[in-house]
Amino acid sequence: MNTTNLMHINSQSMATLDTVSEYQRVFINDAIGEVDKNLFKAKRTKTLKLKLESLEYIWNILEVEFNTYNISKYKAVIIEEEFVASLDWYYDSTHTGIVVNLSSSSVNSCWHYIQDIENRLLEYIIKAKSVSYTVLQYENGELQETNYQDVINVAFNPLAVPFIEDVDTYIEVFLNAKAPVLILQGAAGTGKTTFVKQILKTMQSKILKKRDELQVTYSFDENVFYSSEFYKQLIYDDYDVQVYEDINQVLYKNQEDELDPINKFLSVTDGLISKYKKIIITTNIESKSQLNPALLRPGRCFDVLEFRNLEGVEIDNLCDSCAKDLTLQTESISLSEFFAKRDGMKHSSMISNRVGF
């Protein structure tokens, strides 16, 4: 096996290493901060939670199969000429974690080779239900992409959304509908993001029957809709759901030009979206009548769901469910305000109980 220490290699001396391919050089430059990110069309990240074993033993398993290079605290695993993975790690009290970052010219190949690494460590892996996010922002004229993973563990209370008669049924119907677009409309703090997480949690449980992760494209930046690279990514990347939070300006109905951002977005996604791929949009726009009609077209829009403050008996019901000691002298309150008051009350109680110790 060919193992080389690259901790002190710079971009000049690297050129003298005949055994390091151009793709490997790109990764190594990436690790020391000198990468031309356009050389790779795809990057994917996965976090593997491993049972408590020594890292040295885990690395030995990988080194039997792959060429590895040490870069500071990272390991670079060279799989094939065009596929380069970096491995980082962390500890907590129950497990060792390894973050696998893989670069290649194909999204599908990324997942294939990440799966290959995972298979080498299968007996050590703690299975977790994870969501893989590709977060998009448009800055300095370029589409910026950040990948991270999360374990969706929403403690969801249906009483927080009393305007939905049956939350589980609503989500199931949406996930099985041919219309891919769901718009969550309402002021900040009314529970839109929490509901999005509940949808992702349900999708996650379904997707895990086929594979390990739910793939989410996520953005809170309206400017991505003005990026040509964004539309290319929609075409070439694989995902289960797109989530766009707090977008407003691109949704207004006064934009009737076929080249306006939302029309262009819908034109691109119409040919890509099946009933098994969804688009979830949250917005603070006050009225459905203000939305671009292209969004609301039958067969495209599943629903425009209005989120609002809790009122009257709805507040009492939620208090009875999760905050029996909370007294609220108000007829209307946002969900975020309710939980802030409840959690503030708990925090105050904890402080008073500690006095004198």
PDB file of C-alpha atoms in Angstrom, residues 38-146:
ATOM      1  CA  ASN A  38     -14.787  24.383 -10.503  1.00  0.00           C
ATOM      2  CA  LEU A  39     -12.697  21.293 -11.215  1.00  0.00           C
ATOM      3  CA  PHE A  40     -15.284  19.141  -9.494  1.00  0.00           C
ATOM      4  CA  LYS A  41     -18.946  19.130 -10.488  1.00  0.00           C
ATOM      5  CA  ALA A  42     -20.152  17.268  -7.441  1.00  0.00           C
ATOM      6  CA  LYS A  43     -19.332  16.976  -3.756  1.00  0.00           C
ATOM      7  CA  ARG A  44     -21.181  14.972  -1.174  1.00  0.00           C
ATOM      8  CA  THR A  45     -20.843  14.546   2.568  1.00  0.00           C
ATOM      9  CA  LYS A  46     -21.914  11.793   4.913  1.00  0.00           C
ATOM     10  CA  THR A  47     -21.327  11.356   8.641  1.00  0.00           C
ATOM     11  CA  LEU A  48     -20.831   7.814   9.898  1.00  0.00           C
ATOM     12  CA  LYS A  49     -21.411   7.211  13.616  1.00  0.00           C
ATOM     13  CA  LEU A  50     -19.173   4.357  14.717  1.00  0.00           C
ATOM     14  CA  LYS A  51     -19.122   2.264  17.862  1.00  0.00           C
ATOM     15  CA  LEU A  52     -16.317   3.076  20.260  1.00  0.00           C
ATOM     16  CA  GLU A  53     -13.268   1.564  18.609  1.00  0.00           C
ATOM     17  CA  SER A  54      -9.795   2.997  18.251  1.00  0.00           C
ATOM     18  CA  LEU A  55      -9.401   5.269  15.260  1.00  0.00           C
ATOM     19  CA  GLU A  56      -6.141   3.556  14.415  1.00  0.00           C
ATOM     20  CA  TYR A  57      -7.950   0.263  13.963  1.00  0.00           C
ATOM     21  CA  ILE A  58     -10.623   1.868  11.759  1.00  0.00           C
ATOM     22  CA  TRP A  59      -7.956   3.562   9.618  1.00  0.00           C
ATOM     23  CA  ASN A  60      -6.187   0.231   9.235  1.00  0.00           C
ATOM     24  CA  ILE A  61      -9.370  -1.266   7.787  1.00  0.00           C
ATOM     25  CA  LEU A  62      -9.518   1.505   5.181  1.00  0.00           C
ATOM     26  CA  GLU A  63      -5.808   1.395   4.411  1.00  0.00           C
ATOM     27  CA  VAL A  64      -6.042  -2.266   3.468  1.00  0.00           C
ATOM     28  CA  GLU A  65      -8.348  -1.292   0.596  1.00  0.00           C
ATOM     29  CA  PHE A  66      -7.342   2.272  -0.354  1.00  0.00           C
ATOM     30  CA  ASN A  67      -4.325   4.522  -0.710  1.00  0.00           C
ATOM     31  CA  THR A  68      -4.415   7.033   2.134  1.00  0.00           C
ATOM     32  CA  TYR A  69      -2.613  10.322   2.746  1.00  0.00           C
ATOM     33  CA  ASN A  70      -2.323  12.197   6.041  1.00  0.00           C
ATOM     34  CA  ILE A  71      -3.178  15.896   5.926  1.00  0.00           C
ATOM     35  CA  SER A  72      -3.112  17.475   9.384  1.00  0.00           C
ATOM     36  CA  LYS A  73      -6.050  15.855  11.217  1.00  0.00           C
ATOM     37  CA  TYR A  74      -7.590  14.623   7.944  1.00  0.00           C
ATOM     38  CA  LYS A  75      -7.159  11.424   6.001  1.00  0.00           C
ATOM     39  CA  ALA A  76      -7.354  11.578   2.217  1.00  0.00           C
ATOM     40  CA  VAL A  77      -8.546   8.293   0.758  1.00  0.00           C
ATOM     41  CA  ILE A  78      -7.777   7.856  -2.929  1.00  0.00           C
ATOM     42  CA  ILE A  79     -10.364   5.473  -4.363  1.00  0.00           C
ATOM     43  CA  GLU A  80      -9.840   5.754  -8.104  1.00  0.00           C
ATOM     44  CA  GLU A  81      -8.359   8.285 -10.483  1.00  0.00           C
ATOM     45  CA  GLU A  82     -11.392  10.615 -10.316  1.00  0.00           C
ATOM     46  CA  PHE A  83     -12.721   9.908  -6.836  1.00  0.00           C
ATOM     47  CA  VAL A  84     -11.191  11.420  -3.730  1.00  0.00           C
ATOM     48  CA  ALA A  85     -12.606  11.213  -0.203  1.00  0.00           C
ATOM     49  CA  SER A  86     -11.501  13.096   2.887  1.00  0.00           C
ATOM     50  CA  LEU A  87     -12.174  11.730   6.337  1.00  0.00           C
ATOM     51  CA  ASP A  88     -12.445  13.835   9.480  1.00  0.00           C
ATOM     52  CA  TRP A  89     -13.441  12.575  12.896  1.00  0.00           C
ATOM     53  CA  TYR A  90     -14.884  13.564  16.253  1.00  0.00           C
ATOM     54  CA  TYR A  91     -15.623  11.941  19.595  1.00  0.00           C
ATOM     55  CA  ASP A  92     -18.459  12.052  22.075  1.00  0.00           C
ATOM     56  CA  SER A  93     -19.232   9.899  25.108  1.00  0.00           C
ATOM     57  CA  THR A  94     -20.950   7.140  23.133  1.00  0.00           C
ATOM     58  CA  HIS A  95     -19.283   6.880  19.729  1.00  0.00           C
ATOM     59  CA  THR A  96     -16.635   7.956  17.280  1.00  0.00           C
ATOM     60  CA  GLY A  97     -17.837   9.877  14.247  1.00  0.00           C
ATOM     61  CA  ILE A  98     -16.218  10.036  10.841  1.00  0.00           C
ATOM     62  CA  VAL A  99     -17.251  12.675   8.310  1.00  0.00           C
ATOM     63  CA  VAL A 100     -16.767  11.468   4.737  1.00  0.00           C
ATOM     64  CA  ASN A 101     -16.427  14.211   2.110  1.00  0.00           C
ATOM     65  CA  LEU A 102     -16.238  12.842  -1.425  1.00  0.00           C
ATOM     66  CA  SER A 103     -15.540  14.725  -4.644  1.00  0.00           C
ATOM     67  CA  SER A 104     -16.082  13.424  -8.161  1.00  0.00           C
ATOM     68  CA  SER A 105     -17.534  14.377 -11.526  1.00  0.00           C
ATOM     69  CA  SER A 106     -20.838  12.595 -10.844  1.00  0.00           C
ATOM     70  CA  VAL A 107     -23.336  12.818  -7.995  1.00  0.00           C
ATOM     71  CA  ASN A 108     -24.324   9.172  -8.344  1.00  0.00           C
ATOM     72  CA  SER A 109     -20.692   8.132  -8.234  1.00  0.00           C
ATOM     73  CA  CYS A 110     -20.222  10.160  -5.057  1.00  0.00           C
ATOM     74  CA  TRP A 111     -22.888   8.164  -3.272  1.00  0.00           C
ATOM     75  CA  HIS A 112     -21.604   4.908  -4.763  1.00  0.00           C
ATOM     76  CA  TYR A 113     -18.121   5.391  -3.361  1.00  0.00           C
ATOM     77  CA  ILE A 114     -19.325   6.746  -0.019  1.00  0.00           C
ATOM     78  CA  GLN A 115     -21.379   3.561   0.231  1.00  0.00           C
ATOM     79  CA  ASP A 116     -18.223   1.611  -0.594  1.00  0.00           C
ATOM     80  CA  ILE A 117     -16.397   3.198   2.362  1.00  0.00           C
ATOM     81  CA  GLU A 118     -19.426   2.645   4.570  1.00  0.00           C
ATOM     82  CA  ASN A 119     -19.505  -1.047   3.664  1.00  0.00           C
ATOM     83  CA  ARG A 120     -15.902  -1.431   4.863  1.00  0.00           C
ATOM     84  CA  LEU A 121     -16.978  -0.206   8.300  1.00  0.00           C
ATOM     85  CA  LEU A 122     -20.457  -1.717   8.386  1.00  0.00           C
ATOM     86  CA  GLU A 123     -20.078  -3.799  11.534  1.00  0.00           C
ATOM     87  CA  TYR A 124     -18.914  -0.726  13.479  1.00  0.00           C
ATOM     88  CA  ILE A 125     -21.627   1.707  12.334  1.00  0.00           C
ATOM     89  CA  ILE A 126     -24.419   2.913  14.617  1.00  0.00           C
ATOM     90  CA  LYS A 127     -27.446   3.270  12.380  1.00  0.00           C
ATOM     91  CA  ALA A 128     -29.061   6.702  12.576  1.00  0.00           C
ATOM     92  CA  LYS A 129     -31.847   8.369  10.621  1.00  0.00           C
ATOM     93  CA  SER A 130     -30.126  11.274   8.937  1.00  0.00           C
ATOM     94  CA  VAL A 131     -30.962  14.028   6.493  1.00  0.00           C
ATOM     95  CA  SER A 132     -28.339  15.264   4.040  1.00  0.00           C
ATOM     96  CA  TYR A 133     -28.691  18.982   3.239  1.00  0.00           C
ATOM     97  CA  THR A 134     -27.212  20.817   0.281  1.00  0.00           C
ATOM     98  CA  VAL A 135     -27.487  24.474   1.353  1.00  0.00           C
ATOM     99  CA  LEU A 136     -27.364  27.026  -1.468  1.00  0.00           C
ATOM    100  CA  GLN A 137     -26.425  30.700  -1.317  1.00  0.00           C
ATOM    101  CA  TYR A 138     -25.607  33.180  -4.079  1.00  0.00           C
ATOM    102  CA  GLU A 139     -22.696  35.404  -3.137  1.00  0.00           C
ATOM    103  CA  ASN A 140     -20.229  37.500  -5.144  1.00  0.00           C
ATOM    104  CA  GLY A 141     -21.739  36.316  -8.405  1.00  0.00           C
ATOM    105  CA  GLU A 142     -21.280  32.626  -7.600  1.00  0.00           C
ATOM    106  CA  LEU A 143     -23.528  29.858  -6.324  1.00  0.00           C
ATOM    107  CA  GLN A 144     -22.106  28.677  -3.011  1.00  0.00           C
ATOM    108  CA  GLU A 145     -22.876  25.152  -1.818  1.00  0.00           C
ATOM    109  CA  THR A 146     -22.485  23.787   1.714  1.00  0.00           C
TER     110      THR A 146
END
